[in-house]
Coordinates of C-alpha atoms in Angstrom, one line a residue:
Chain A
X1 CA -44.1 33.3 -2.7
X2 CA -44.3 30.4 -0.6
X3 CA -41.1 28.5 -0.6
X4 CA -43.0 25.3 0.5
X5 CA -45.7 24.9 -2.1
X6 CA -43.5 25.4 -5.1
X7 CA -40.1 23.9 -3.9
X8 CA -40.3 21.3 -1.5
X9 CA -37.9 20.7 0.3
X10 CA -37.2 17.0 1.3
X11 CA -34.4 15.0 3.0
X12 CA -32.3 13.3 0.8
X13 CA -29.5 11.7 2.7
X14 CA -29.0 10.3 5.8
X15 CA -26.6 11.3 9.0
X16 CA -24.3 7.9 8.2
X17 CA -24.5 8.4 4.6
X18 CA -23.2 12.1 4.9
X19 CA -20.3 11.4 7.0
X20 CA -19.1 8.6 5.3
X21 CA -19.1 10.4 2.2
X22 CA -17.2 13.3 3.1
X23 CA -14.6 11.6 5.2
X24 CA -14.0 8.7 2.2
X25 CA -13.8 11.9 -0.3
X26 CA -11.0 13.1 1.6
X27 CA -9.4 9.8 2.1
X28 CA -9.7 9.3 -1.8
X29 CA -8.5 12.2 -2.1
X30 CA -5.3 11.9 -0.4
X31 CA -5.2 8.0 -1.7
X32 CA -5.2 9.0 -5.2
X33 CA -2.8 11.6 -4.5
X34 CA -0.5 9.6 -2.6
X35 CA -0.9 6.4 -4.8
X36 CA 0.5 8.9 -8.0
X37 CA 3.3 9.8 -5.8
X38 CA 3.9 5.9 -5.3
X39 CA 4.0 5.6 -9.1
X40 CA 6.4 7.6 -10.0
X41 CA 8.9 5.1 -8.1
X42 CA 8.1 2.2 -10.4
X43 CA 5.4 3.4 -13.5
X44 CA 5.4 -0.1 -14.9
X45 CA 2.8 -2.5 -14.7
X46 CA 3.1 -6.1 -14.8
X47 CA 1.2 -9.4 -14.9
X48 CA 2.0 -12.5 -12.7
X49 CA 3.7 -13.2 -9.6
X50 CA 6.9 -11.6 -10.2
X51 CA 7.8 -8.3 -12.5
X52 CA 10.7 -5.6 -12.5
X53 CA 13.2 -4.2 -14.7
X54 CA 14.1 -6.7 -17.2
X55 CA 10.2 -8.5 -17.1
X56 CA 7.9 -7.8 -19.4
X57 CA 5.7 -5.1 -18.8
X58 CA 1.9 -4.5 -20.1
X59 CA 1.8 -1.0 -19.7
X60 CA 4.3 2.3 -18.6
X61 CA 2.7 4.9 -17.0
X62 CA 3.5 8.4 -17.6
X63 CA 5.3 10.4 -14.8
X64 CA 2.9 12.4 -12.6
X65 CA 3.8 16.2 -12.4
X66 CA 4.1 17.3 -9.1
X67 CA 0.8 19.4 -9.3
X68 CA -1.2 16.3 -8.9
X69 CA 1.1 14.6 -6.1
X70 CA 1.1 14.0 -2.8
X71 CA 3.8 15.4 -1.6
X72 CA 4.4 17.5 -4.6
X73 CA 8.3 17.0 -5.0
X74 CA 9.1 13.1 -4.9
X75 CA 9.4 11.9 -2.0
X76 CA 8.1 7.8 -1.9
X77 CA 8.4 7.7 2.1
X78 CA 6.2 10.6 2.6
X79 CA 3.9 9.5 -0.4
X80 CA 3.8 6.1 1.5
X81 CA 3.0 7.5 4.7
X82 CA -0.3 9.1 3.7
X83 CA -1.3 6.4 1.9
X84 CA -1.1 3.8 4.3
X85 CA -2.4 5.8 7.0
X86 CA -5.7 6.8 4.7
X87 CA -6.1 3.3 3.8
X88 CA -7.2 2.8 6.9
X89 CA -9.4 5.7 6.8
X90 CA -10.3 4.5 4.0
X91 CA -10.8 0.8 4.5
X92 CA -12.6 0.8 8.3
X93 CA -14.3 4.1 7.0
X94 CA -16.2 1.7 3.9
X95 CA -16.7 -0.8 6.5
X96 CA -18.0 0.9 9.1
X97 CA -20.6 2.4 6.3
X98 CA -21.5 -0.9 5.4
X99 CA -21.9 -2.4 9.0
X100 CA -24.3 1.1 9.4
X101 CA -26.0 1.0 6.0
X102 CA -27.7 -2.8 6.5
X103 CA -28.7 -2.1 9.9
X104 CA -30.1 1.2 8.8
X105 CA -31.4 -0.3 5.8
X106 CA -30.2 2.1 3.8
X107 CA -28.7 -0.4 1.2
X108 CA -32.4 -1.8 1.1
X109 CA -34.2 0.9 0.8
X110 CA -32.0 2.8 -2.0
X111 CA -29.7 0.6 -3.8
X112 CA -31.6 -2.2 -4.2
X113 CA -31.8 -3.1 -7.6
X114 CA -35.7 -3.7 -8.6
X115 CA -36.8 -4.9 -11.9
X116 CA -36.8 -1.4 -13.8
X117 CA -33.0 -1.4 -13.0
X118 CA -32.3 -4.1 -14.8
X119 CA -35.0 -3.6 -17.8
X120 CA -32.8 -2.6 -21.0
X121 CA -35.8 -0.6 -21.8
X122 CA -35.7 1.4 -19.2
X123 CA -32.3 1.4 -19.0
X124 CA -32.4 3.1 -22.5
X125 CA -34.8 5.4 -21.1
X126 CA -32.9 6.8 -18.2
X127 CA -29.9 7.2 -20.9
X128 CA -31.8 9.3 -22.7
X129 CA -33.3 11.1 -19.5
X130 CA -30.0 11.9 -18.1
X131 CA -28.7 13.2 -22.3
X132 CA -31.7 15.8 -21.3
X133 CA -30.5 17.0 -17.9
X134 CA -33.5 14.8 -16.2
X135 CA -32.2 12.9 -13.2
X136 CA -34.7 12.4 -11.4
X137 CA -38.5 10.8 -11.4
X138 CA -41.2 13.1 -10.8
X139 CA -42.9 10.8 -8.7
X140 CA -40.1 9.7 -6.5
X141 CA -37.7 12.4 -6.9
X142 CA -35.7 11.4 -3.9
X143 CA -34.9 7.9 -5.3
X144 CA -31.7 7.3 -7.6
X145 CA -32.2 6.5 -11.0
X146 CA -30.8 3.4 -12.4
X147 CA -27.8 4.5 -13.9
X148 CA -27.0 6.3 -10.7
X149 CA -27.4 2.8 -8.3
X150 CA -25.2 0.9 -10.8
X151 CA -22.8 3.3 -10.3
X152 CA -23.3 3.3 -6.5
X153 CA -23.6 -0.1 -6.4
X154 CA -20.0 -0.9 -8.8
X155 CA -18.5 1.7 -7.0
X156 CA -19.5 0.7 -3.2
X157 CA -19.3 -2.9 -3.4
X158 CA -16.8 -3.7 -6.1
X159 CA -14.0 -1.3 -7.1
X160 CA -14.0 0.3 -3.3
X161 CA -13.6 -2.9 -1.7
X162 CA -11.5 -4.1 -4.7
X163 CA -8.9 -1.7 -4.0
X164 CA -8.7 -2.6 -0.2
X165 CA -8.1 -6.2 -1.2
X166 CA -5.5 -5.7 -4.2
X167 CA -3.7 -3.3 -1.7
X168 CA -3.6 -6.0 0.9
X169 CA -2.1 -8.3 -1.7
X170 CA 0.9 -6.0 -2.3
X171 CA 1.9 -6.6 1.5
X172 CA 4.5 -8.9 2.3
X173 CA 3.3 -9.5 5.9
X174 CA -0.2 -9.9 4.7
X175 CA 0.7 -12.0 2.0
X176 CA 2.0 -14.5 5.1
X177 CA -1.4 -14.0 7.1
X178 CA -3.5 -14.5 4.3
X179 CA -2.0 -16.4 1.4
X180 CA -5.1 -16.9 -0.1
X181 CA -5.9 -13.3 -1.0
X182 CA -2.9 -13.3 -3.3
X183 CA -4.0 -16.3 -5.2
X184 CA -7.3 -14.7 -6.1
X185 CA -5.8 -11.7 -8.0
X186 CA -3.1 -14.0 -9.1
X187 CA 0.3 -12.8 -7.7
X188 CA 1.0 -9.5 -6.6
X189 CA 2.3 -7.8 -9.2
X190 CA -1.2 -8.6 -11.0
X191 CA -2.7 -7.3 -8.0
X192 CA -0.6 -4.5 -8.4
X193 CA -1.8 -4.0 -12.0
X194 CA -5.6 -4.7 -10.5
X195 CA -4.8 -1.9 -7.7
X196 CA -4.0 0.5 -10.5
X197 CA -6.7 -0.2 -13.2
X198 CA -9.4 0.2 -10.5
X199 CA -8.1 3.6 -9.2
X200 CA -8.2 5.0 -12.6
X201 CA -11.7 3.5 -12.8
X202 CA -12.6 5.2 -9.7
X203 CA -10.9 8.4 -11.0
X204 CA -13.2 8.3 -13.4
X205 CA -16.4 7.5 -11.4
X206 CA -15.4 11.0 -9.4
X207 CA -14.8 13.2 -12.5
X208 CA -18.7 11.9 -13.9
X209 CA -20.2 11.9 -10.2
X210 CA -19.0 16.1 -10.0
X211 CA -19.9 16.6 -13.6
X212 CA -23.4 15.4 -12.7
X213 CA -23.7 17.0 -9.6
X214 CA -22.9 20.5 -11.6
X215 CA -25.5 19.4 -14.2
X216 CA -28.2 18.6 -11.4
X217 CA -27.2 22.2 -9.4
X218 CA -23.9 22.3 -7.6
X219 CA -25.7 24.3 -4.5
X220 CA -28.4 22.0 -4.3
X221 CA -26.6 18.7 -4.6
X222 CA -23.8 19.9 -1.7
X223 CA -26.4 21.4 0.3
X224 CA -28.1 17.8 0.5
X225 CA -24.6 16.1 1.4
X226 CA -24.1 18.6 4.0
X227 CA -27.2 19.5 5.5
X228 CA -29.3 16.4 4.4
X229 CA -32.0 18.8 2.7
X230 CA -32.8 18.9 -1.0
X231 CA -35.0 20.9 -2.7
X232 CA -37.2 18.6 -5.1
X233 CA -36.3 20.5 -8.6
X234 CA -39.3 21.6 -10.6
X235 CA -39.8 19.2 -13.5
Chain B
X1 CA -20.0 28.8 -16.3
X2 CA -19.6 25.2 -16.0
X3 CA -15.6 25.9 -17.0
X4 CA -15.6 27.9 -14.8
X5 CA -16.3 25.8 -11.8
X6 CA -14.6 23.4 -13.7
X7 CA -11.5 25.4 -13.1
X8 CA -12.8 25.9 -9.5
X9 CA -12.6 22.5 -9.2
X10 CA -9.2 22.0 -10.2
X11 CA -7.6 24.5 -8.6
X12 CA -9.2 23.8 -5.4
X13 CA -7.9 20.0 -5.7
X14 CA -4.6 21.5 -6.4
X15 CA -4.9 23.8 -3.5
X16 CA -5.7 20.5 -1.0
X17 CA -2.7 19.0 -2.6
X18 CA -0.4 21.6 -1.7
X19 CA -2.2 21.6 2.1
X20 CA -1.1 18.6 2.3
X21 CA 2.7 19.5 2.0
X22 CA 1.7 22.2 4.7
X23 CA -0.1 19.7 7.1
X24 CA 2.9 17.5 6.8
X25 CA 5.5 20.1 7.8
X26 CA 3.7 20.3 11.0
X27 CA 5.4 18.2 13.7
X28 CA 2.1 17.1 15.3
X29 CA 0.5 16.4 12.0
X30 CA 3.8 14.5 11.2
X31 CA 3.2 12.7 14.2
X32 CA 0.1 11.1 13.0
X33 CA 1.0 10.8 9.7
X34 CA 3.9 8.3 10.8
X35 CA 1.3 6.8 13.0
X36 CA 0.0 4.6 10.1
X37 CA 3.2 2.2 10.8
X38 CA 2.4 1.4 14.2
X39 CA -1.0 0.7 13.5
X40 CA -0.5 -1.1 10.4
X41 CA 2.2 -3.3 12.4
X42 CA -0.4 -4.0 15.6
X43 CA -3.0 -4.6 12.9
X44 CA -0.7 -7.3 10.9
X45 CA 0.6 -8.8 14.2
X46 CA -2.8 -9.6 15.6
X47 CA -4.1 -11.1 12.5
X48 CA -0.6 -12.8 12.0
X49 CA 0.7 -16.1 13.3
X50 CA 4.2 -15.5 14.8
X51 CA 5.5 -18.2 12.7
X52 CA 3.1 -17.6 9.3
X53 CA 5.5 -17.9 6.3
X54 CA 5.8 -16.1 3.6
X55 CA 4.7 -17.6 0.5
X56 CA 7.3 -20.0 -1.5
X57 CA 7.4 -20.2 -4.9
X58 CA 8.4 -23.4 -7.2
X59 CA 11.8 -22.9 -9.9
X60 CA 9.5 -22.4 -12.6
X61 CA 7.7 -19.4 -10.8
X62 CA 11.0 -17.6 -10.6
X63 CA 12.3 -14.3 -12.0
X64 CA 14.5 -15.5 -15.3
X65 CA 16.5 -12.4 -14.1
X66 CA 16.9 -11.4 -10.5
X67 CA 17.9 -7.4 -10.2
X68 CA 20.5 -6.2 -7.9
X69 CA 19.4 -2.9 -5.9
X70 CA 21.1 -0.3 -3.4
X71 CA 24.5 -0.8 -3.1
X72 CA 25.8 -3.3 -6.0
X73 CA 29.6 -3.3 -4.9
X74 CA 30.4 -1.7 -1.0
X75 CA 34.1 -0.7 -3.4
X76 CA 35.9 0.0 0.0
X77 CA 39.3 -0.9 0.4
X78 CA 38.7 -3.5 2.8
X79 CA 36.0 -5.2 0.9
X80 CA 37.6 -5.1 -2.4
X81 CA 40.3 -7.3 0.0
X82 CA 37.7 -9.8 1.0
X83 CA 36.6 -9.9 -2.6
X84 CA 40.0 -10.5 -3.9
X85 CA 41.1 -13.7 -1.4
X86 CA 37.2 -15.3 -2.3
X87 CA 36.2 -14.2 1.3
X88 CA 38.8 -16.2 3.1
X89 CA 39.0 -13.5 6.2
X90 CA 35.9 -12.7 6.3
X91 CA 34.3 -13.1 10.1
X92 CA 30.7 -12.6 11.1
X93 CA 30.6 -11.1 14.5
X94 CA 27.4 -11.5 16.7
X95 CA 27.1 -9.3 19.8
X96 CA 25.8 -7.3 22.1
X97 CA 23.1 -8.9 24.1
X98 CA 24.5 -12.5 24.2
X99 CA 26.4 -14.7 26.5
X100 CA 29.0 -15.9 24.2
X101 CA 29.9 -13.6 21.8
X102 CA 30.6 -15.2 18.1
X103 CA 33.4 -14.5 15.0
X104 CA 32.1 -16.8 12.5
X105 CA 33.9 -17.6 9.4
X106 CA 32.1 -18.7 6.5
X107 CA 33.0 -22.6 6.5
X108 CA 31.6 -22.1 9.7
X109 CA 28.1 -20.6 8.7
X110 CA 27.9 -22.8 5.9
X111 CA 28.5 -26.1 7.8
X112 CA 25.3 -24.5 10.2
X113 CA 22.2 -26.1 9.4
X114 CA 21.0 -24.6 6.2
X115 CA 17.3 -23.2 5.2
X116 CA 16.0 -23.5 1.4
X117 CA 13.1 -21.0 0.0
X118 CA 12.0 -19.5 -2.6
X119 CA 10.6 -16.4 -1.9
X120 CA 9.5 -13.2 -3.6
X121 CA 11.7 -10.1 -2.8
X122 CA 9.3 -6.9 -3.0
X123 CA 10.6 -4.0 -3.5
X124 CA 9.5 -0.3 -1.4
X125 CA 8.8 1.1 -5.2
X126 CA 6.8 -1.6 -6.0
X127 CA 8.6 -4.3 -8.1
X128 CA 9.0 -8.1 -7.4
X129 CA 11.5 -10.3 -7.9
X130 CA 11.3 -14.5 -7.2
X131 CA 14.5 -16.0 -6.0
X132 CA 16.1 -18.8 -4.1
X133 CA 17.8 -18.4 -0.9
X134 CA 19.8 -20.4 1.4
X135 CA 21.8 -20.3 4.5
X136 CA 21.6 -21.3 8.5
X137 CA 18.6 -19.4 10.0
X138 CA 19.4 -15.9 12.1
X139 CA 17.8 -18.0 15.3
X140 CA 20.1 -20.5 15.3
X141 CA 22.7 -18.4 15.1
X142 CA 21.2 -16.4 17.9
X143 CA 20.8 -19.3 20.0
X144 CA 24.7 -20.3 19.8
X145 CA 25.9 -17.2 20.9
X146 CA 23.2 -17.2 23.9
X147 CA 21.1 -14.4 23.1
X148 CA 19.5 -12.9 26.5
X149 CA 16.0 -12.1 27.1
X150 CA 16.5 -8.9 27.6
X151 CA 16.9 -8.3 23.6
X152 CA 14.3 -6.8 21.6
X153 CA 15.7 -6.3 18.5
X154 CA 18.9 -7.7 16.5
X155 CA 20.9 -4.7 14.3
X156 CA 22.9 -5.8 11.6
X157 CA 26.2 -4.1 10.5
X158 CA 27.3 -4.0 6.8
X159 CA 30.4 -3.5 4.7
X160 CA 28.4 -1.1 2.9
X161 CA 28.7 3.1 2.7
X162 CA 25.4 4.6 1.3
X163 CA 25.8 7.9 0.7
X164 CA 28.7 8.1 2.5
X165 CA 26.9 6.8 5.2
X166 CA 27.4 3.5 6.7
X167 CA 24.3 1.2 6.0
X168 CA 22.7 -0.7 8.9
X169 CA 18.9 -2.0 9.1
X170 CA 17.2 -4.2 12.3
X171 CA 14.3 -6.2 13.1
X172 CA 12.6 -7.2 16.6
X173 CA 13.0 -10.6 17.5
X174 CA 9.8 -11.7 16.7
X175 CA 11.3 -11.5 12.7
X176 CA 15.0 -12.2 14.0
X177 CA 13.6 -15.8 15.4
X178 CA 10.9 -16.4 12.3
X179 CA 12.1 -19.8 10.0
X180 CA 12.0 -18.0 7.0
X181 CA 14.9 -15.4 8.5
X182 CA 18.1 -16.5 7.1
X183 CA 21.8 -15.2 6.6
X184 CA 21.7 -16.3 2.9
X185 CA 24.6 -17.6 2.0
X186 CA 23.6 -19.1 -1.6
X187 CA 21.8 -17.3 -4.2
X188 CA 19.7 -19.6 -7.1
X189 CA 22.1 -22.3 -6.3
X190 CA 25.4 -20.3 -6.5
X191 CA 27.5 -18.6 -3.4
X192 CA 26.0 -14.9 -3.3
X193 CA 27.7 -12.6 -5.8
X194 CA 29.0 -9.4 -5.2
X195 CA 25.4 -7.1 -6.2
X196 CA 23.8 -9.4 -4.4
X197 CA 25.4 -8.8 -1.0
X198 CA 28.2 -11.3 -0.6
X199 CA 29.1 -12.8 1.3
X200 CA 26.0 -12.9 3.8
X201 CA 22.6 -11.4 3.1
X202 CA 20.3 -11.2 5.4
X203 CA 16.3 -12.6 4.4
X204 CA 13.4 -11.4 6.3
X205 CA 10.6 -12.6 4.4
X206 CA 7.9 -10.5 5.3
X207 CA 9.3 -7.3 5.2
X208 CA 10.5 -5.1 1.7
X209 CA 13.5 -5.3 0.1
X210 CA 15.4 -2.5 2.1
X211 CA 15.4 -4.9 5.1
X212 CA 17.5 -7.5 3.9
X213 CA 20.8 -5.9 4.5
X214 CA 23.4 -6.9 2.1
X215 CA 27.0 -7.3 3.1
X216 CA 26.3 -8.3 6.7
X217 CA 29.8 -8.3 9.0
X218 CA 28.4 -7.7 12.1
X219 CA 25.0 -8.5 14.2
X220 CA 23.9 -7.2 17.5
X221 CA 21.1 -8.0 20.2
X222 CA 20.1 -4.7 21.5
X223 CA 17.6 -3.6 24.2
X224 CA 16.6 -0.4 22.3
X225 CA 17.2 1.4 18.7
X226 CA 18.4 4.7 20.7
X227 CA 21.8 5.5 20.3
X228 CA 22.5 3.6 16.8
X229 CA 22.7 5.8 13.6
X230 CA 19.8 8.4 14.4
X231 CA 18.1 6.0 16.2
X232 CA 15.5 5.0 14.0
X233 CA 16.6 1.6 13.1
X234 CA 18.3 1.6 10.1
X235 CA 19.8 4.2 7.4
X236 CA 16.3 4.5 5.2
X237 CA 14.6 5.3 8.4
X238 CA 17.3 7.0 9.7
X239 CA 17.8 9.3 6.2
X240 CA 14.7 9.1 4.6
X241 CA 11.6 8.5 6.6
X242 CA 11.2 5.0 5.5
X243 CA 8.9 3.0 7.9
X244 CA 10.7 0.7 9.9
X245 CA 7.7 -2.0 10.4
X246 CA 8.1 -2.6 6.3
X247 CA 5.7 -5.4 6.2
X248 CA 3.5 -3.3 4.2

């Protein structure tokens, strides 16, 4: 049997894009990590400019076991030290992808939303395609499907770049260079809140985003992030 | 199958996690790790004025109760002596690099001219507190004893023991000469009580909480860190791997 005729085999992601993901998983990785290590200092989250001890807080957070901590026992000056030094991964890594992604007009070409992204009927359609394990269109199986660029499109330019700016906010000598960032989230301890909220929310993005990439074929799907080829599933 | 990889999955995550305790016994990788502060630092002093302040705060943006942290009373002998005649003997000594070395009382600070702000103390673990603080700033002070050029950084000596060990911090003079850095005298309108460091505190506005050494007796303009506690600057650094650049 010809491999070629029944499963094509196309390129699915680019050089830039393949890089950037892998080196932002790891620096997510070790963020998240990190950041629950950083909780476990002070789990209480608060609104406002000020907050501590005797303040009202809106929520307590749990402790983190040390399973899920980076470093495993507490320890908030290691736990600090690999977060701040894979926030910059982190943060010149997302720019950098940016910087690459309009020249190479990758953000055109595959994230741009079109009308069918933003038609509740299709949007109702692609909900019920992906509840039946189909992700992709037969005619242009290389594209994403809607959900899948709202997602991208949340993830990459709102709750990435929100966490880079919230975490900004939480830094005194920031907080004297650019004095304006803090008044947009509203003090830092609501940026501290904001910082938290939006990790959890991006926890959550990478629990659904492996989940799918099982459901779509875990050897495929890495293979494409690695390699850059995909073999078109049969439909 | 799919709990399966599932627990693939988590125990792979679990297995990075646990590299990452390995990676960070390594003294190259430890290296690198600490890295982050330097960079962090060049990063926030290129995009920072020398002289940018720290935001101030109005009375009704501030904390209805300010916490004390660390050390809340130094209980050595020769503190509890200060405490007990209202601070009457107390001296501040400044030092080292200078060309007239000081012994200030504290008529003699408070007759200085005095800084008001109110400013947000944050925490290393991550809670805020909004407070007013007043007292003569650290570069006038600096600039009556004759600091020389040669100093790059000022060290400050407290009456405080932390963990049996004697508590110190220091900033380069970049902070030490900043209007915002004061030797708080005052605290929310009252002379500075006991948890909160009295009878001097320093504030160094852009930097966390563990910077502001309480208690302050003695002040130093150095050339270098090397040779003072373990050399890194202050006794968080020193003990616990804090960063030293804390403006982050």
């Amino acid at each position: 049997m010809d491999p070629s005729v029944s499963d094509p085999v196309i390129r699915r992601h680019r050089l830039a894009t393949r890089l950037w993901h892998w080196v932002n998983a790891v620096a997510v990785f070790v963020l998240l990590g990190s950041g629950l290590g950083i909780s476990n200092a002070h789990p209480r989250l608060y609104w406002g400019r000020y907050g501590a001890n005797f303040d009202h807080a809106w929520a307590q957070l749990p402790r983190f076991p040390a399973w899920i901590t980076i470093p495993a026992s507490y320890n908030l000056a290691i736990s600090r030290r690999w977060h701040l030094l894979f926030a910059l991964v982190f943060a010149f890594g997302l720019l950098g992808y940016m910087i690459v992604s309009l020249l190479n007009r990758h953000f055109a070409t595959r994230l741009r939303l079109r009308r069918a992204d933003v038609s509740p009927t299709h949007l109702a359609q692609d909900v019920r395609d992906h509840w039946n394990f189909r992700f992709h269109d037969a005619n242009d199986p290389g594209a994403y499907n809607s959900l899948q660029k709202w997602s991208y499109i949340l993830t990459i330019f709102v709750a990435l770049p929100a966490m880079i700016l919230t975490g900004l906010a939480l830094s005194p000598g920031m907080n004297a260079a650019w004095p304006w960032l803090l008044e947009v989230f509203g003090g830092r301890q609501s940026a501290r809140s904001i910082h938290f909220v939006t990790a959890a929310l991006i926890g959550g993005f990478i629990v659904i985003h492996i989940a799918l990439v099982i459901l779509a074929g875990a050897g495929n799907e890495l293979r494409s992030m690695l390699s850059g080829k995909w073999k078109v599933p049969r439909s | 199958m799919i709990v399966a990889r599932r627990n693939l999955i988590v125990g792979g995550a679990g297995l990075l996690l646990a590299g990452c305790d390995k990676v960070a016994a390594i003294p190259q990788a430890r290296r690198i790790l600490f890295s982050g502060e330097d960079m962090h630092r060049g990063l926030q002093r290129a995009l920072m004025d020398r002289a940018a302040l720290a935001p101030e705060f109005t009375r009704e943006q501030m904390s209805p109760v300010f916490r004390a942290n660390g050390t809340r009373d130094p209980g050595t002998p020769g503190y509890a002596a200060m405490v007990a005649n209202g601070f009457a003997d107390y001296r501040l000594r400044i030092g080292g690099l200078v060309d007239r070395p000081l012994s200030l009382s504290l008529d003699q600070l408070a007759s200085m001219p005095a800084r008001s702000q109110i400013t947000r103390h944050d925490c290393v673990e991550g809670w805020s507190a909004i407070g007013q603080w007043q007292g003569p700033m650290l570069g006038t002070v600096l600039k009556a004893a004759g600091m020389r050029g040669s100093a790059r950084y000022v060290v400050f000596t407290c009456a405080d023991l932390y963990n049996g060990q004697p508590y110190y911090e220091s900033i380069d003079t970049i902070d030490a000469f900043h209007p915002q850095t004061i030797l708080a005298l005052k605290m929310n309108g009252a002379r500075l009580t006991v948890p909160h460091g009295a009878p001097v505190r320093l504030r160094v506005e852009r930097q966390l909480g563990y910077k502001h050494a309480k208690y302050v007796t003695g002040i130093d303009a150095v050339a270098s860190l090397d040779g003072i506690g373990k050399g890194k600057g202050g006794y968080w650094e020193d003990n616990v791997d804090y960063d030293w650049y804390a403006g982050i």
